[in-house]
Structure formats: C-alpha cells, structure tokens
CSV table of C-alpha atoms in Angstrom, one decimal:
chain,number,residue,atom,x,y,z
M,1,UNK,CA,188.2,64.5,302.4
M,2,UNK,CA,187.6,64.4,298.6
M,3,UNK,CA,189.0,60.9,298.4
M,4,UNK,CA,186.8,59.6,301.2
M,5,UNK,CA,183.7,60.9,299.4
M,6,UNK,CA,184.7,59.6,296.0
M,7,UNK,CA,185.3,56.0,297.1
M,8,UNK,CA,181.6,55.1,298.1
M,9,UNK,CA,180.3,56.7,294.9
M,10,UNK,CA,182.6,54.6,292.8
M,11,UNK,CA,181.6,51.5,294.7
M,12,UNK,CA,177.9,52.3,294.1
M,13,UNK,CA,178.6,52.7,290.4
M,14,UNK,CA,180.4,49.4,290.2
M,15,UNK,CA,177.5,47.6,292.0
M,16,UNK,CA,175.0,49.1,289.6
M,17,UNK,CA,177.0,48.0,286.6
M,18,UNK,CA,177.3,44.5,288.0
M,19,UNK,CA,173.5,44.3,288.5
M,20,UNK,CA,172.9,45.5,285.0
M,21,UNK,CA,175.3,42.8,283.6
M,22,UNK,CA,173.5,40.1,285.7
M,23,UNK,CA,170.1,41.2,284.3
M,24,UNK,CA,171.4,41.1,280.8
M,25,UNK,CA,172.8,37.6,281.4
M,26,UNK,CA,169.5,36.4,282.9
M,27,UNK,CA,167.5,37.8,280.0
M,28,UNK,CA,166.6,35.3,277.3
M,29,UNK,CA,168.4,35.5,274.0
M,30,UNK,CA,165.0,35.3,272.2
M,31,UNK,CA,163.7,38.4,274.0
M,32,UNK,CA,166.8,40.4,273.0
M,33,UNK,CA,166.3,39.3,269.3
M,34,UNK,CA,162.5,40.1,269.2
M,35,UNK,CA,161.4,43.0,267.0
M,36,UNK,CA,158.9,45.5,268.4
M,37,UNK,CA,155.3,45.2,267.1
M,38,UNK,CA,154.5,47.4,264.1
M,39,UNK,CA,158.2,48.0,263.2
M,40,UNK,CA,159.0,47.5,259.5
M,41,UNK,CA,162.3,47.9,257.7
M,42,UNK,CA,162.2,50.6,255.1
M,43,UNK,CA,162.2,49.4,251.5
M,44,UNK,CA,165.4,49.5,249.5
M,45,UNK,CA,165.1,52.2,246.8
M,46,UNK,CA,167.2,53.4,243.9
M,47,UNK,CA,168.4,56.3,245.9
M,48,UNK,CA,170.3,53.9,248.3
M,49,UNK,CA,172.3,52.5,245.3
M,50,UNK,CA,172.2,55.0,242.4
M,51,UNK,CA,175.2,53.6,240.5
M,52,UNK,CA,173.8,50.1,240.3
M,53,UNK,CA,175.8,46.9,240.3
M,54,UNK,CA,179.4,46.4,239.0
M,55,UNK,CA,179.0,42.8,237.6
M,56,UNK,CA,176.2,40.6,236.3
M,57,UNK,CA,175.0,37.8,238.5
M,58,UNK,CA,172.9,34.8,237.3
M,59,UNK,CA,171.4,31.6,238.7
M,60,UNK,CA,169.8,28.6,237.0
M,61,UNK,CA,167.8,25.6,238.1
M,62,UNK,CA,166.3,22.6,236.5
M,63,UNK,CA,162.6,21.6,236.6
M,64,UNK,CA,160.9,18.2,236.2
M,65,UNK,CA,159.0,17.4,233.0
M,66,UNK,CA,155.6,17.4,234.6
M,67,UNK,CA,156.0,21.2,235.5
M,68,UNK,CA,156.6,22.2,231.9
M,69,UNK,CA,153.0,22.9,231.0
M,70,UNK,CA,152.3,25.0,234.2
M,71,UNK,CA,155.5,27.0,233.8
M,72,UNK,CA,154.8,27.7,230.1
M,73,UNK,CA,151.4,29.2,231.2
M,74,UNK,CA,152.6,31.3,234.1
M,75,UNK,CA,156.0,32.4,232.7
M,76,UNK,CA,154.7,35.8,231.3
M,77,UNK,CA,153.6,36.7,234.8
M,78,UNK,CA,157.0,35.7,236.2
M,79,UNK,CA,158.8,37.9,233.7
M,80,UNK,CA,156.4,40.8,234.4
M,81,UNK,CA,157.0,40.5,238.2
M,82,UNK,CA,160.8,40.3,237.8
M,83,UNK,CA,161.0,43.1,235.2
M,84,UNK,CA,159.6,45.5,237.9
M,85,UNK,CA,162.9,44.8,239.8
M,86,UNK,CA,165.0,44.9,236.6
M,87,UNK,CA,165.8,41.2,236.6
M,88,UNK,CA,165.8,39.2,233.4
M,89,UNK,CA,164.2,35.7,233.3
M,90,UNK,CA,164.5,33.0,230.6
M,91,UNK,CA,162.8,29.6,230.3
M,92,UNK,CA,164.5,26.9,228.3
M,93,UNK,CA,162.1,24.1,227.5
M,94,UNK,CA,164.6,22.1,225.5
M,95,UNK,CA,167.1,21.9,228.4
M,96,UNK,CA,164.4,22.0,231.0
M,97,UNK,CA,165.9,24.9,233.0
M,98,UNK,CA,165.0,28.4,234.3
M,99,UNK,CA,167.6,31.2,234.5
M,100,UNK,CA,167.5,34.7,236.2
M,101,UNK,CA,170.2,37.3,235.8
M,102,UNK,CA,170.7,41.0,236.7
M,103,UNK,CA,170.7,43.9,234.2
M,104,UNK,CA,172.4,47.3,234.0
M,105,UNK,CA,169.3,48.9,235.6
M,106,UNK,CA,169.3,46.5,238.7
M,107,UNK,CA,170.0,48.5,241.8
M,108,UNK,CA,169.0,46.1,244.6
M,109,UNK,CA,171.9,43.6,245.2
M,110,UNK,CA,169.8,41.1,247.1
M,111,UNK,CA,166.9,40.8,244.6
M,112,UNK,CA,168.9,38.2,242.5
M,113,UNK,CA,168.9,35.9,245.6
M,114,UNK,CA,165.1,36.3,245.9
M,115,UNK,CA,164.7,35.6,242.2
M,116,UNK,CA,166.8,32.5,242.6
M,117,UNK,CA,164.5,31.4,245.4
M,118,UNK,CA,161.5,32.1,243.2
M,119,UNK,CA,162.5,29.8,240.4
M,120,UNK,CA,163.5,27.1,243.0
M,121,UNK,CA,160.0,27.2,244.5
M,122,UNK,CA,158.4,27.1,241.1
M,123,UNK,CA,160.5,24.0,240.3
M,124,UNK,CA,159.3,22.3,243.5
M,125,UNK,CA,155.6,22.5,242.5
M,126,UNK,CA,154.8,25.7,244.5
M,127,UNK,CA,152.1,27.8,242.8
M,128,UNK,CA,152.9,31.1,241.3
M,129,UNK,CA,150.6,33.0,243.7
M,130,UNK,CA,152.5,31.7,246.7
M,131,UNK,CA,156.0,31.7,245.2
M,132,UNK,CA,155.8,35.4,244.1
M,133,UNK,CA,155.6,36.4,247.8
M,134,UNK,CA,159.3,35.7,248.1
M,135,UNK,CA,160.1,39.0,246.3
M,136,UNK,CA,158.7,40.9,249.4
M,137,UNK,CA,161.3,42.1,252.0
M,138,UNK,CA,159.5,40.5,255.0
M,139,UNK,CA,159.0,37.1,253.5
M,140,UNK,CA,161.6,34.2,253.5
M,141,UNK,CA,161.6,30.7,252.2
M,142,UNK,CA,163.3,27.4,252.9
M,143,UNK,CA,163.4,24.1,250.9
M,144,UNK,CA,164.0,21.2,253.3
M,145,UNK,CA,165.3,17.9,252.0
M,146,UNK,CA,163.6,15.0,253.8
M,147,UNK,CA,164.4,12.2,251.4
M,148,UNK,CA,167.7,11.2,253.0
M,149,UNK,CA,166.4,11.1,256.6
M,150,UNK,CA,165.1,7.5,256.3
M,151,UNK,CA,166.6,4.7,254.3
M,152,UNK,CA,163.5,2.5,254.1
M,153,UNK,CA,161.2,3.9,251.4
M,154,UNK,CA,158.0,2.6,253.0
M,155,UNK,CA,158.8,4.1,256.3
M,156,UNK,CA,159.7,7.4,254.6
M,157,UNK,CA,156.3,7.4,252.8
M,158,UNK,CA,154.5,6.8,256.2
M,159,UNK,CA,156.3,9.6,257.9
M,160,UNK,CA,155.6,12.0,255.1
M,161,UNK,CA,152.0,11.1,255.3
M,162,UNK,CA,152.1,11.7,259.0
M,163,UNK,CA,153.5,15.1,258.3
M,164,UNK,CA,150.5,15.9,256.0
M,165,UNK,CA,147.9,14.2,258.3
M,166,UNK,CA,144.5,13.0,257.4
M,167,UNK,CA,143.0,15.3,254.7
M,168,UNK,CA,146.0,17.7,255.3
M,169,UNK,CA,144.9,18.6,258.9
M,170,UNK,CA,148.4,18.4,260.4
M,171,UNK,CA,149.9,20.5,257.6
M,172,UNK,CA,147.0,23.1,258.0
M,173,UNK,CA,147.7,23.3,261.7
M,174,UNK,CA,151.4,24.0,261.1
M,175,UNK,CA,150.4,26.7,258.6
M,176,UNK,CA,148.1,28.4,261.2
M,177,UNK,CA,150.7,28.2,264.0
M,178,UNK,CA,153.6,29.5,262.0
M,179,UNK,CA,151.7,31.8,259.6
M,180,UNK,CA,153.7,30.1,256.7
M,181,UNK,CA,152.7,28.3,253.6
M,182,UNK,CA,154.0,24.7,253.6
M,183,UNK,CA,154.1,22.5,250.5
M,184,UNK,CA,155.2,18.8,250.6
M,185,UNK,CA,156.3,17.5,247.3
M,186,UNK,CA,158.4,14.4,246.7
M,187,UNK,CA,161.5,14.4,248.8
M,188,UNK,CA,161.3,18.1,249.8
M,189,UNK,CA,159.2,20.4,251.9
M,190,UNK,CA,158.9,24.1,250.8
M,191,UNK,CA,158.0,26.7,253.4
M,192,UNK,CA,157.2,30.4,252.7
M,193,UNK,CA,156.5,33.0,255.4
M,194,UNK,CA,157.9,35.6,257.8
M,195,UNK,CA,161.2,35.1,259.6
M,196,UNK,CA,159.5,34.6,262.9
M,197,UNK,CA,157.1,31.9,261.6
M,198,UNK,CA,159.1,28.9,262.8
M,199,UNK,CA,159.9,30.6,266.1
M,200,UNK,CA,156.2,30.8,267.1
M,201,UNK,CA,155.8,27.0,267.6
M,202,UNK,CA,158.7,27.1,270.1
M,203,UNK,CA,157.0,30.0,271.9
M,204,UNK,CA,153.8,28.0,272.4
M,205,UNK,CA,155.9,25.2,274.0
M,206,UNK,CA,157.7,27.7,276.2
M,207,UNK,CA,154.4,29.1,277.5
M,208,UNK,CA,153.2,25.6,278.4
M,209,UNK,CA,156.4,25.0,280.3
M,210,UNK,CA,156.0,28.2,282.3
M,211,UNK,CA,152.9,26.9,284.0
M,212,UNK,CA,153.8,25.0,287.1
M,213,UNK,CA,150.7,22.7,286.9
M,214,UNK,CA,151.3,21.8,283.2
M,215,UNK,CA,155.0,21.2,283.6
M,216,UNK,CA,154.6,17.9,285.4
M,217,UNK,CA,151.5,16.8,283.4
M,218,UNK,CA,151.3,15.1,280.0
M,219,UNK,CA,150.8,17.3,277.0
M,220,UNK,CA,149.1,14.7,274.9
M,221,UNK,CA,145.7,16.3,275.2
M,222,UNK,CA,147.0,19.4,273.3
M,223,UNK,CA,148.2,17.2,270.4
M,224,UNK,CA,146.0,15.8,267.6
M,225,UNK,CA,145.1,12.2,268.1
M,226,UNK,CA,144.9,9.8,265.1
M,227,UNK,CA,143.9,6.2,264.9
M,228,UNK,CA,146.7,3.8,264.1
M,229,UNK,CA,146.0,1.5,261.1
M,230,UNK,CA,148.7,-1.1,261.0
M,231,UNK,CA,147.3,-3.1,258.1
M,232,UNK,CA,149.5,-5.5,256.3
M,233,UNK,CA,149.5,-4.4,252.6
M,234,UNK,CA,151.2,-7.5,251.2
M,235,UNK,CA,150.0,-8.2,247.7
M,236,UNK,CA,148.3,-11.5,247.2
M,237,UNK,CA,149.5,-13.7,244.3
M,238,UNK,CA,147.1,-14.1,241.3
M,239,UNK,CA,147.5,-17.9,241.2
M,240,UNK,CA,147.0,-19.4,244.7
M,241,UNK,CA,148.5,-22.9,245.0
M,242,UNK,CA,146.2,-25.3,246.9
M,243,UNK,CA,148.0,-27.9,248.9
M,244,UNK,CA,146.8,-31.4,248.2
M,245,UNK,CA,146.0,-33.9,251.0
M,246,UNK,CA,149.0,-36.0,252.0
M,247,UNK,CA,148.9,-39.6,251.0
M,248,UNK,CA,151.7,-42.1,251.8
M,249,UNK,CA,151.2,-43.9,248.5
M,250,UNK,CA,152.9,-42.5,245.3
M,251,UNK,CA,150.7,-41.5,242.3
M,252,UNK,CA,150.1,-44.2,239.6
M,253,UNK,CA,152.7,-44.3,236.9
M,254,UNK,CA,151.5,-42.7,233.6
M,255,UNK,CA,151.1,-45.0,230.6
M,256,UNK,CA,153.9,-44.9,228.0
M,257,UNK,CA,153.4,-44.7,224.2
M,258,UNK,CA,154.2,-48.4,223.9
M,259,UNK,CA,151.5,-49.3,226.4
M,260,UNK,CA,148.9,-47.2,224.5
M,261,UNK,CA,149.8,-48.9,221.2
M,262,UNK,CA,149.6,-52.3,222.8
M,263,UNK,CA,146.2,-51.6,224.2
M,264,UNK,CA,144.9,-50.3,220.8
M,265,UNK,CA,146.6,-53.0,218.8
M,266,UNK,CA,148.7,-50.6,216.7
M,267,UNK,CA,151.9,-52.1,218.0
M,268,UNK,CA,151.4,-55.3,216.0
M,269,UNK,CA,150.6,-53.5,212.7
M,270,UNK,CA,153.1,-53.2,209.9
M,271,UNK,CA,154.7,-49.9,208.7
M,272,UNK,CA,152.5,-49.8,205.6
M,273,UNK,CA,149.3,-50.3,207.7
M,274,UNK,CA,150.3,-47.6,210.2
M,275,UNK,CA,151.0,-45.2,207.3
M,276,UNK,CA,147.6,-45.9,205.7
M,277,UNK,CA,145.8,-45.3,209.1
M,278,UNK,CA,147.6,-41.9,209.4
M,279,UNK,CA,146.6,-40.9,205.9
M,280,UNK,CA,143.0,-41.9,206.5
M,281,UNK,CA,142.9,-39.8,209.7
M,282,UNK,CA,144.3,-36.8,207.8
M,283,UNK,CA,141.7,-37.2,205.0
M,284,UNK,CA,138.9,-37.5,207.5
M,285,UNK,CA,140.0,-34.2,209.1
M,286,UNK,CA,140.3,-32.5,205.7
M,287,UNK,CA,136.8,-33.6,204.8
M,288,UNK,CA,135.4,-32.2,208.1
M,289,UNK,CA,137.1,-28.9,207.4
M,290,UNK,CA,135.7,-28.8,203.9
M,291,UNK,CA,132.2,-29.4,205.0
M,292,UNK,CA,132.5,-26.6,207.7
M,293,UNK,CA,133.7,-24.1,205.1
M,294,UNK,CA,130.9,-24.9,202.7
M,295,UNK,CA,128.3,-24.5,205.4
M,296,UNK,CA,129.8,-21.1,206.3
M,297,UNK,CA,129.7,-20.0,202.7
M,298,UNK,CA,126.2,-21.3,202.1
M,299,UNK,CA,125.0,-19.2,205.1
M,300,UNK,CA,125.2,-16.1,203.0
M,301,UNK,CA,122.7,-17.6,200.4
M,302,UNK,CA,120.1,-18.7,202.9
M,303,UNK,CA,117.1,-16.3,202.7
M,304,UNK,CA,116.0,-14.8,206.0
M,305,UNK,CA,112.7,-16.0,207.5
M,306,UNK,CA,109.8,-13.8,206.4
M,307,UNK,CA,107.3,-12.6,208.9
M,308,UNK,CA,103.7,-14.0,208.5
M,309,UNK,CA,101.4,-11.6,206.7
M,310,UNK,CA,98.8,-10.0,209.0
M,311,UNK,CA,95.2,-9.9,207.6
M,312,UNK,CA,93.5,-6.5,207.9
M,313,UNK,CA,90.7,-6.5,210.4
M,314,UNK,CA,87.2,-5.9,209.1
M,315,UNK,CA,85.6,-2.7,210.2
M,316,UNK,CA,82.8,-3.3,212.6
M,317,UNK,CA,79.3,-2.0,211.8
M,318,UNK,CA,79.4,0.5,214.7
M,319,UNK,CA,82.6,2.2,213.4
M,320,UNK,CA,81.4,2.4,209.7
M,321,UNK,CA,81.4,5.9,208.3
M,322,UNK,CA,78.3,7.4,206.6
M,323,UNK,CA,79.9,8.9,203.4
M,324,UNK,CA,76.6,10.5,202.1
M,325,UNK,CA,76.0,12.4,205.4
M,326,UNK,CA,79.6,13.8,205.3
M,327,UNK,CA,79.1,14.9,201.7
M,328,UNK,CA,75.9,16.9,202.5
M,329,UNK,CA,77.7,18.5,205.4
M,330,UNK,CA,80.6,19.6,203.2
M,331,UNK,CA,78.1,21.0,200.6
M,332,UNK,CA,76.3,23.0,203.2
M,333,UNK,CA,79.6,24.3,204.7
M,334,UNK,CA,80.8,25.4,201.2
M,335,UNK,CA,77.4,27.1,200.5
M,336,UNK,CA,77.6,29.1,203.8
M,337,UNK,CA,81.2,30.1,203.1
M,338,UNK,CA,80.3,31.4,199.6
M,339,UNK,CA,77.2,33.4,200.9
M,340,UNK,CA,74.6,31.2,199.1
M,341,UNK,CA,71.1,30.9,200.7
M,342,UNK,CA,69.7,27.7,202.0
M,343,UNK,CA,66.7,25.9,200.4
M,344,UNK,CA,64.2,27.3,202.9
M,345,UNK,CA,65.4,30.8,202.4
M,346,UNK,CA,65.1,30.4,198.6
M,347,UNK,CA,61.4,29.3,198.9
M,348,UNK,CA,60.6,32.3,201.2
M,349,UNK,CA,62.2,34.7,198.8
M,350,UNK,CA,60.2,33.2,195.8
M,351,UNK,CA,56.9,33.7,197.6
M,352,UNK,CA,57.7,37.3,198.5
M,353,UNK,CA,58.6,38.1,194.9
M,354,UNK,CA,55.3,36.6,193.6
M,355,UNK,CA,53.2,38.7,196.0
M,356,UNK,CA,55.0,41.9,194.9
M,357,UNK,CA,54.2,41.2,191.2
M,358,UNK,CA,50.5,40.6,192.0
M,359,UNK,CA,50.2,44.0,193.8
M,360,UNK,CA,51.8,45.8,190.8
M,361,UNK,CA,49.2,44.4,188.5
C-alpha cells in the first residue's frame, strides 16, 4: 500500500518541477537580470581589504596638444579626487601623457581601472565635472570608436552630424532616454552613466512592440523628423574661363619683329643708326626720370597756401557798451560793500548836524 501511495505523490512533484522549468525558460533573460528598485551595492571599504595590494599597478594615456591648457588648470582637482582613494596621478607636459598608479595605502583593487577611465575621458575632451563621476560605483563609461565605420570622410562627417542633430537635439534626446552623458569628439563617442542606461532604449522599443495595434503600424511618428538638405558644396574656381563663340575662320597671324621693322622703316637703317636711336631713347627716358625726381624734391620747398585773413566785423550801434555807466555802477557797488553812505544820505546827515548846533547856541 505504501508504494501505491508514494507513486502519485512523486508524479505530482515531477509535474511541478517541469512546470517551474518551463516558466523559467519562458521568462525573458532581461527580467532575470533586472535589479530591484532602490537596491544599491554596499561601498567597498578598507575593512574588506585591510592588507592592501601586493603589487603596484599603473596606466598611462596620451592627450592631444589642444587639451594641454585645460588639463593644466584642472589637474590639481584631479589629484585631490584621486588622493582620496590613495591613487597617485602625474601629468607630463613634455611627453604629453597622463599616468595613474596605486600606492601602499590603496585598498580598492578596482579603483585603478576607474582612474584609467578617468584620464581616458579627460583626453577625449570630456569636462572634469562629468569625468569625475566615473569614480562612483554605480557609474560606468564607454569610449566608442566611430572613425573606422565609414571609409568616405564626407559621409562620416554627415553621419556624425546626424548623430548630434540640429543644435544637438538628437544627442540631447539620447541623454534623456539613457540617463547618460554623451560627448562626440573627433572619431570617438564618450558615454558616461549607469549600467542600465543603454538598456532603457531597448525597453521603449519593446513596449511599442507589445501593443498589437502599433506592431503593424509605422513608428515614424515617434521619431524626430528633419529636413533633408542635399546641397552640392562643390567649391567654385576663382578664375572662371568664359567660352568664346565658335568661328570657322582661324585668328589672324600676329606680326613678326621683321614686319614691325619694315612698317616703321628701321629695317633699312644701318647698325650705327640703330644704335644711335637706342641711345637717344635711353637718354630721353633718363631725362624724364630726372625731371620727376626734381619735382618730387621741390614739393618739400613749396609753401602751403595761406588762408585769407578775415576782417573783424564792426560793432553795431545797438550792441555798443556804455563804459561810463558801468563805471558808476561799479563805484556804487564798492561803496555799498564798504559801508559808505550815498550822496543823498550825506546831505541829510549834514542838515541834521547843523540844526543840532543851532539849538545848542
């Protein structure tokens, strides 16, 4: 009886295990790899590796000449940030290189990889404020080489501009979708952000595919639309050759030196006469040159033209000033300032004094 009871229980267990395996197979790999919201990996501390590292590790990278001035300014900040993690950083301006290496106090074995990515990002024209984020545990970076994807240089420049978009709109949309900082410089694209940043764009596409109505429709309305400008940018030559009208007759033959001498009569002159004519022509040219030089020298001795003297205009009778009246006014003003009495006041005072004297008598 025990065997008859055990057999159906075993079969039920087997069926349950088969169903669980089928469910696991049907599950999407992306769902299994997703991290729950709010979960964060604990930071690596010195207690996790108290003895430190056994050997010294170092990485070096070259930087272009145009980045020298910026790196020289921000290098003290780079050293300060790496010193917190006990990593030494050196900048060689003569060789044009940056080097990072571990020290005896370094306890995090992965920090040297992050320091290597930091100097790589700084060399690829990423600003210090964005590049320093790579030292965080939840931030990663990738430097994508795009220069070797297309052989034709003009086509490569057009595609790179399409990636940036008009006024950087396409690049900004990518940054908002992926939550990453994207920098296009030369033949490389630098991306800094969380590990799940690039995965989010695929998730949006997957959500659109789930909808049965949108699956059969075009998704062009969800994509940004730009005007195509296929303008031929061929440089025009500086000197444009104008085609002459076609004529069946050949151009007239130019006159030779003998023809010219025959026309002027020089051909029949003797050697002495020809020599004399040449000497006379040379003397005439020398005389003209001498006269021009003398005229230029005499220019310094020619006095400049003087302006005609302007006669002073006679004062009109209306605007004449009465000098005597002004003098009297000035005298009166001075007398008032000094406290002197006017003529009328002096007369009144004299009369009063005479009356007083008569009364006393």
